[in-house]
PDB file of C-alpha atoms in Angstrom:
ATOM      1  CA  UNK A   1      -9.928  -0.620   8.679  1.00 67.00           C
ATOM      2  CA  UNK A   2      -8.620  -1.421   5.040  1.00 67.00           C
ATOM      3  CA  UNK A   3      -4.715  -2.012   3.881  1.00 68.00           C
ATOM      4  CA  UNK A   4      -4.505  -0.440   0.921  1.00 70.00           C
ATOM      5  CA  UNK A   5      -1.148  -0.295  -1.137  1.00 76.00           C
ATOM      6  CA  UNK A   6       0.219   3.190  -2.409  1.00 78.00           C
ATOM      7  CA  UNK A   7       3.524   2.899  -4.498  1.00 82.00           C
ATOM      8  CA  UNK A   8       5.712   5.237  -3.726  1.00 81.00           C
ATOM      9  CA  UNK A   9       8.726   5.223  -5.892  1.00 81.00           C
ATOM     10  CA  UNK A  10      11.751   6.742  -4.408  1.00 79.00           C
ATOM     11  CA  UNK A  11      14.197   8.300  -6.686  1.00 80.00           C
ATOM     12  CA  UNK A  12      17.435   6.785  -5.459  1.00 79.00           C
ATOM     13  CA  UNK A  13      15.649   3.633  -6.379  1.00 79.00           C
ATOM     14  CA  UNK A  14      15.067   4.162  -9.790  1.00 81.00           C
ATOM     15  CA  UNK A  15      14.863   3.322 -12.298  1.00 82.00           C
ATOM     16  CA  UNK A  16      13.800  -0.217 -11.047  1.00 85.00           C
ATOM     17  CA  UNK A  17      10.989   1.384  -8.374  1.00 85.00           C
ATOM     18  CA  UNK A  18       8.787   2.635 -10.758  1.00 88.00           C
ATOM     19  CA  UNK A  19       9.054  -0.970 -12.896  1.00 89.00           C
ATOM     20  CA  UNK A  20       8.715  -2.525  -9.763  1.00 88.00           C
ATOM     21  CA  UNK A  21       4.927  -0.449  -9.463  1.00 91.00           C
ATOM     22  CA  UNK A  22       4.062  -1.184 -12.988  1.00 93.00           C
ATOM     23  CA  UNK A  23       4.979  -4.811 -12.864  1.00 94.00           C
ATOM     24  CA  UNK A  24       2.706  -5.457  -9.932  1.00 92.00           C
ATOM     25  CA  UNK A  25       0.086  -3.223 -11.498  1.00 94.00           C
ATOM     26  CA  UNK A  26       0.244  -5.448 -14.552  1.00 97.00           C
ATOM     27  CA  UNK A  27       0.028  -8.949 -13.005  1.00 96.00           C
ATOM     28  CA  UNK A  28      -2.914  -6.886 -11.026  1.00 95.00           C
ATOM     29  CA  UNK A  29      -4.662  -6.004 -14.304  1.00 96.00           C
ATOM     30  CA  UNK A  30      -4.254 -10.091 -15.573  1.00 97.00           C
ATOM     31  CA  UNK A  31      -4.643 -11.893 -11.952  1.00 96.00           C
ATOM     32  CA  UNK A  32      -6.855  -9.585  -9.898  1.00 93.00           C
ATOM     33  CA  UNK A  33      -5.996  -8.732  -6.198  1.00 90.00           C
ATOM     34  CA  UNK A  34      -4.231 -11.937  -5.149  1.00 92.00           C
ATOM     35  CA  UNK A  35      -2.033 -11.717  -8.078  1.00 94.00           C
ATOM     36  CA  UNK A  36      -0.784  -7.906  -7.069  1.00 92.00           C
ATOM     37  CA  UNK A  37       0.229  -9.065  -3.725  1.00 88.00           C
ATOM     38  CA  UNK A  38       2.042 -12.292  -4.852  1.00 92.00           C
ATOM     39  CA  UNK A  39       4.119 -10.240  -7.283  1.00 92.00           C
ATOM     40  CA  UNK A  40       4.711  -7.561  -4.838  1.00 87.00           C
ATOM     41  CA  UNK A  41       5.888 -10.438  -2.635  1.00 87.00           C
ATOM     42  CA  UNK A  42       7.724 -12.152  -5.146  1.00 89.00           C
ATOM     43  CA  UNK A  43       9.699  -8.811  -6.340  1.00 85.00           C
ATOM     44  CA  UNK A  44      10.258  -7.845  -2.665  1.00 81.00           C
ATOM     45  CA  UNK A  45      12.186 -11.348  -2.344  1.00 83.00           C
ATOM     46  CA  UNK A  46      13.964 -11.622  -5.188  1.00 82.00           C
ATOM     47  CA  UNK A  47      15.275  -8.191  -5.510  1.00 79.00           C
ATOM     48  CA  UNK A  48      18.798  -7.069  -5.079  1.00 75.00           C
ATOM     49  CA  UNK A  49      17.380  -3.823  -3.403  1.00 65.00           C
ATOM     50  CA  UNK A  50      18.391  -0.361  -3.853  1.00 61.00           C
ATOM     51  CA  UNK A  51      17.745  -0.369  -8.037  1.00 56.00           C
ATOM     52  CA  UNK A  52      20.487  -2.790  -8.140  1.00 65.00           C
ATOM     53  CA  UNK A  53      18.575  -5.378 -10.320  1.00 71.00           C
ATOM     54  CA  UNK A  54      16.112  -7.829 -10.855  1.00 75.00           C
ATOM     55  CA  UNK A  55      17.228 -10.294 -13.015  1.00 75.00           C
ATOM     56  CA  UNK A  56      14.357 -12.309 -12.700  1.00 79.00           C
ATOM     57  CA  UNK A  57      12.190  -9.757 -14.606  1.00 83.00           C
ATOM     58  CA  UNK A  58      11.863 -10.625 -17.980  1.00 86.00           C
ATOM     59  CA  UNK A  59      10.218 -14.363 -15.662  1.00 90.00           C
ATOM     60  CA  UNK A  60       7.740 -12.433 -14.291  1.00 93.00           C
ATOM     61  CA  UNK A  61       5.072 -13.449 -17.355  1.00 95.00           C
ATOM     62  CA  UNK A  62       5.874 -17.158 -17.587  1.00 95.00           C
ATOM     63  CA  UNK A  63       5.454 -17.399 -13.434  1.00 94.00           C
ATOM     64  CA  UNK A  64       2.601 -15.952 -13.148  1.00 96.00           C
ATOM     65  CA  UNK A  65       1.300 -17.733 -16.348  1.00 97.00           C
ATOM     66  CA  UNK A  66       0.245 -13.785 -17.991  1.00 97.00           C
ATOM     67  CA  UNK A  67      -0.524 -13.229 -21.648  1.00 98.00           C
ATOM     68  CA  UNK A  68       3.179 -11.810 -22.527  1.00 96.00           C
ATOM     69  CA  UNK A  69       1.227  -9.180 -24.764  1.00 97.00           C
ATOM     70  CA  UNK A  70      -1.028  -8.054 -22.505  1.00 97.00           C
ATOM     71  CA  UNK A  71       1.694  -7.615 -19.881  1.00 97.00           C
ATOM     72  CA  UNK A  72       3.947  -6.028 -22.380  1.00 96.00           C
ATOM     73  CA  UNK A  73       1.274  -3.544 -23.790  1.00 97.00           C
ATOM     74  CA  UNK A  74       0.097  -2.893 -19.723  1.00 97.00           C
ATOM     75  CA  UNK A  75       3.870  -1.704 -19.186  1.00 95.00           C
ATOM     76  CA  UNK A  76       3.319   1.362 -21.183  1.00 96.00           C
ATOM     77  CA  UNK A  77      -0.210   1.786 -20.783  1.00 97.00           C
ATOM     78  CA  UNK A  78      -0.500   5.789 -19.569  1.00 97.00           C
ATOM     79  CA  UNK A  79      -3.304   4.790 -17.587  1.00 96.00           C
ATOM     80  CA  UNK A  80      -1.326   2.394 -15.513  1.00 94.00           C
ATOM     81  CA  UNK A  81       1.533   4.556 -15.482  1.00 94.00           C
ATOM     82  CA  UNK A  82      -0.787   7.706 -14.326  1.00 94.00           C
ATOM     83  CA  UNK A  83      -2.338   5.436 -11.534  1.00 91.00           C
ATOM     84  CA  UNK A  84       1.560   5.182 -10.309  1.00 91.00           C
ATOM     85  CA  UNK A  85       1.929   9.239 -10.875  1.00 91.00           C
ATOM     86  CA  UNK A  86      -1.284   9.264  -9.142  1.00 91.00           C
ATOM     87  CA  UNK A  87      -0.305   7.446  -5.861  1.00 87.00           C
ATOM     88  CA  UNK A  88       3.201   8.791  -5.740  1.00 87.00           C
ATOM     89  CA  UNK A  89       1.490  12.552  -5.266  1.00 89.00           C
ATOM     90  CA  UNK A  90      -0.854  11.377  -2.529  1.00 85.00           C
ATOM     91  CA  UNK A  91       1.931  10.482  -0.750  1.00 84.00           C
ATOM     92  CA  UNK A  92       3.593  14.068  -1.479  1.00 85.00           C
ATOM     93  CA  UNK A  93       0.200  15.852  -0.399  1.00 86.00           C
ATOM     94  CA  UNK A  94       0.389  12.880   2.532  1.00 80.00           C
ATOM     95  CA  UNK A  95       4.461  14.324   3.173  1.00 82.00           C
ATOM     96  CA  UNK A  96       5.006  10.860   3.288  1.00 81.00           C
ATOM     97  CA  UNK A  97       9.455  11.555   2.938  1.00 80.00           C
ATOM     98  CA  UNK A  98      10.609   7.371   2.836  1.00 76.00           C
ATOM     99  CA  UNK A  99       8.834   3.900   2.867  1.00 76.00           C
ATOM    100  CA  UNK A 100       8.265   1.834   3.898  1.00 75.00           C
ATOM    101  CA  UNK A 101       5.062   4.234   5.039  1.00 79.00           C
ATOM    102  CA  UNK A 102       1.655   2.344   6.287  1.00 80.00           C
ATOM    103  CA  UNK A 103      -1.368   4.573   7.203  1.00 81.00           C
ATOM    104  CA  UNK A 104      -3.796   2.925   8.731  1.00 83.00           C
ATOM    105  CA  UNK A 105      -7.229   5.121   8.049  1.00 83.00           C
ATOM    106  CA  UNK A 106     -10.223   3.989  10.185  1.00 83.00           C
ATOM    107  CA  UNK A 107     -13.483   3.814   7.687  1.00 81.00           C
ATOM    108  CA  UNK A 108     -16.240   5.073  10.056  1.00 80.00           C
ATOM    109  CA  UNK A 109     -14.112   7.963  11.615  1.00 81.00           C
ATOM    110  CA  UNK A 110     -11.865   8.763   8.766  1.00 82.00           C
ATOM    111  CA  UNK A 111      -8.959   8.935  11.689  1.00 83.00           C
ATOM    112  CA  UNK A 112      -5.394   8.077   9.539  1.00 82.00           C
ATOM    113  CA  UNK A 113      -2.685   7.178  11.893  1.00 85.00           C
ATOM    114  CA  UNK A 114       1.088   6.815   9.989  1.00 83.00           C
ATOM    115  CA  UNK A 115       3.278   4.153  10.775  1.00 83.00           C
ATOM    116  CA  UNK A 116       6.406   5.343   9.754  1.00 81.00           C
ATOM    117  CA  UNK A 117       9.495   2.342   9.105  1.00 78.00           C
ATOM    118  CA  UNK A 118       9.565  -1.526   9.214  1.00 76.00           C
ATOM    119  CA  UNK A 119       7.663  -1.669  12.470  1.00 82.00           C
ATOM    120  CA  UNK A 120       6.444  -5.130  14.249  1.00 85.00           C
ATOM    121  CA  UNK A 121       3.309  -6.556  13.318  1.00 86.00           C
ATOM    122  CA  UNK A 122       2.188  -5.416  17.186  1.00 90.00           C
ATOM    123  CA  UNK A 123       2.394  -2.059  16.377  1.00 88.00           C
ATOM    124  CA  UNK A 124       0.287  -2.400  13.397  1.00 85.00           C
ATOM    125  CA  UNK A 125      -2.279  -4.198  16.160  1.00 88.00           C
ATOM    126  CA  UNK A 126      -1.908  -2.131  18.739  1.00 90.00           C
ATOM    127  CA  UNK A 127      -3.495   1.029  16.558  1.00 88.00           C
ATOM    128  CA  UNK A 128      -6.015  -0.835  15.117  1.00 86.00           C
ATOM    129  CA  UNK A 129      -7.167  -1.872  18.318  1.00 87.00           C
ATOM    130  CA  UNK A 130      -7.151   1.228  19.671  1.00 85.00           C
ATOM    131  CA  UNK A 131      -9.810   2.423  16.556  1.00 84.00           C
ATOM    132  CA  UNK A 132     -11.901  -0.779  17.795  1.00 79.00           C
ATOM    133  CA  UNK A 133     -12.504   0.730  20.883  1.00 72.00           C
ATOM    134  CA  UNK A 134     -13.094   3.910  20.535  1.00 59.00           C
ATOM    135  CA  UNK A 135     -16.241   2.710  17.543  1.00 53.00           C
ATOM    136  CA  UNK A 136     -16.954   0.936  20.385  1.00 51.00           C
ATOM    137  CA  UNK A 137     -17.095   3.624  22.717  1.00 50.00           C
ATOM    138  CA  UNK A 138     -18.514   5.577  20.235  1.00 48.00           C
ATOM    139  CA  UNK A 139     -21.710   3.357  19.337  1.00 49.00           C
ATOM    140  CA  UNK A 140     -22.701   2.590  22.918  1.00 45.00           C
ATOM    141  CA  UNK A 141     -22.269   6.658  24.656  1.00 48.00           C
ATOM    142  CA  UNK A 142     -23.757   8.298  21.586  1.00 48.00           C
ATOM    143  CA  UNK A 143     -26.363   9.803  24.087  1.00 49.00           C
ATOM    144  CA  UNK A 144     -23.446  10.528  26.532  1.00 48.00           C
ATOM    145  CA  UNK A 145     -22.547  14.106  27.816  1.00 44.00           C
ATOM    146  CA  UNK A 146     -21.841  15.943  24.618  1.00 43.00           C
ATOM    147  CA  UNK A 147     -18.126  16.925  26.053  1.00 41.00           C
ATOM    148  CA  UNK A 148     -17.374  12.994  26.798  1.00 39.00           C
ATOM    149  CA  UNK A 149     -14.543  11.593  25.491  1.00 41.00           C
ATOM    150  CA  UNK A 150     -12.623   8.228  25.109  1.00 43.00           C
ATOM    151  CA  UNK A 151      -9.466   7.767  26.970  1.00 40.00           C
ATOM    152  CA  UNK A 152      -6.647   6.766  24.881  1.00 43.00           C
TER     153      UNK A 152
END
């Protein structure tokens, strides 16, 4: 099971929503993985919410000790902003409607269950455990009556 982070950029939150995406794209493209989720962090937490500002924006290079051109040039890069594009029509073709959204997609089954809201971490645990066993299930009854199936 992998997390994987899809922005989704509603439009009563723009215009900040989408800079929010390319920000955290950017720091990505200077600071690797670790650096995307610190800044998502960091913007999450410092936000006013609902595109009502971020006045700690025009920090964002100096804290996460970026090369200001690189950063600046990344902002505009149509690559990075397609890559946003990209993600926000998965989650069209996904008729994901509001975040937050998690999908949790088992690798070996290809099985996507949607976690729709803020949600406690034990729900988040609870599906991924249920995936567990049934691979489990799965790897040991292989040569079990062909119309066999897990209980759930």
């Amino acid at each position: 099971v992998n997390w994987e982070w899809r922005h989704y950029p509603m439009s009563f939150h723009e215009p900040l929503a989408s800079k929010a995406a390319m920000t955290t794209e950017c720091v990505a493209q200077q600071k690797g993985p670790q650096g995307f989720w610190a800044a998502a962090n960091y913007w999450f937490n410092n936000t006013e919410g609902n595109a009502k500002g971020f006045p700690a924006m025009d920090k964002i290079p100096a804290l996460f000790e970026l090369d200001t051109t690189k950063f600046n040039e990344c902002m505009t890069d149509k690559d990075v902003i397609q890559r946003v594009k990209s993600n926000m029509q998965a989650g069209e073709a996904d008729n994901v409607t509001g975040t937050p959204i998690t999908i949790i997609v088992d690798n070996q089954t290809g099985k996507a269950v949607p976690i729709v809201g803020a949600r406690p971490l034990s729900q988040f645990v609870e599906v991924i455990q249920e995936m567990a066993i049934y691979i489990h299930w799965y790897s040991i009854c292989r040569s079990c009556h062909l119309y066999s199936r897990p209980i759930l």
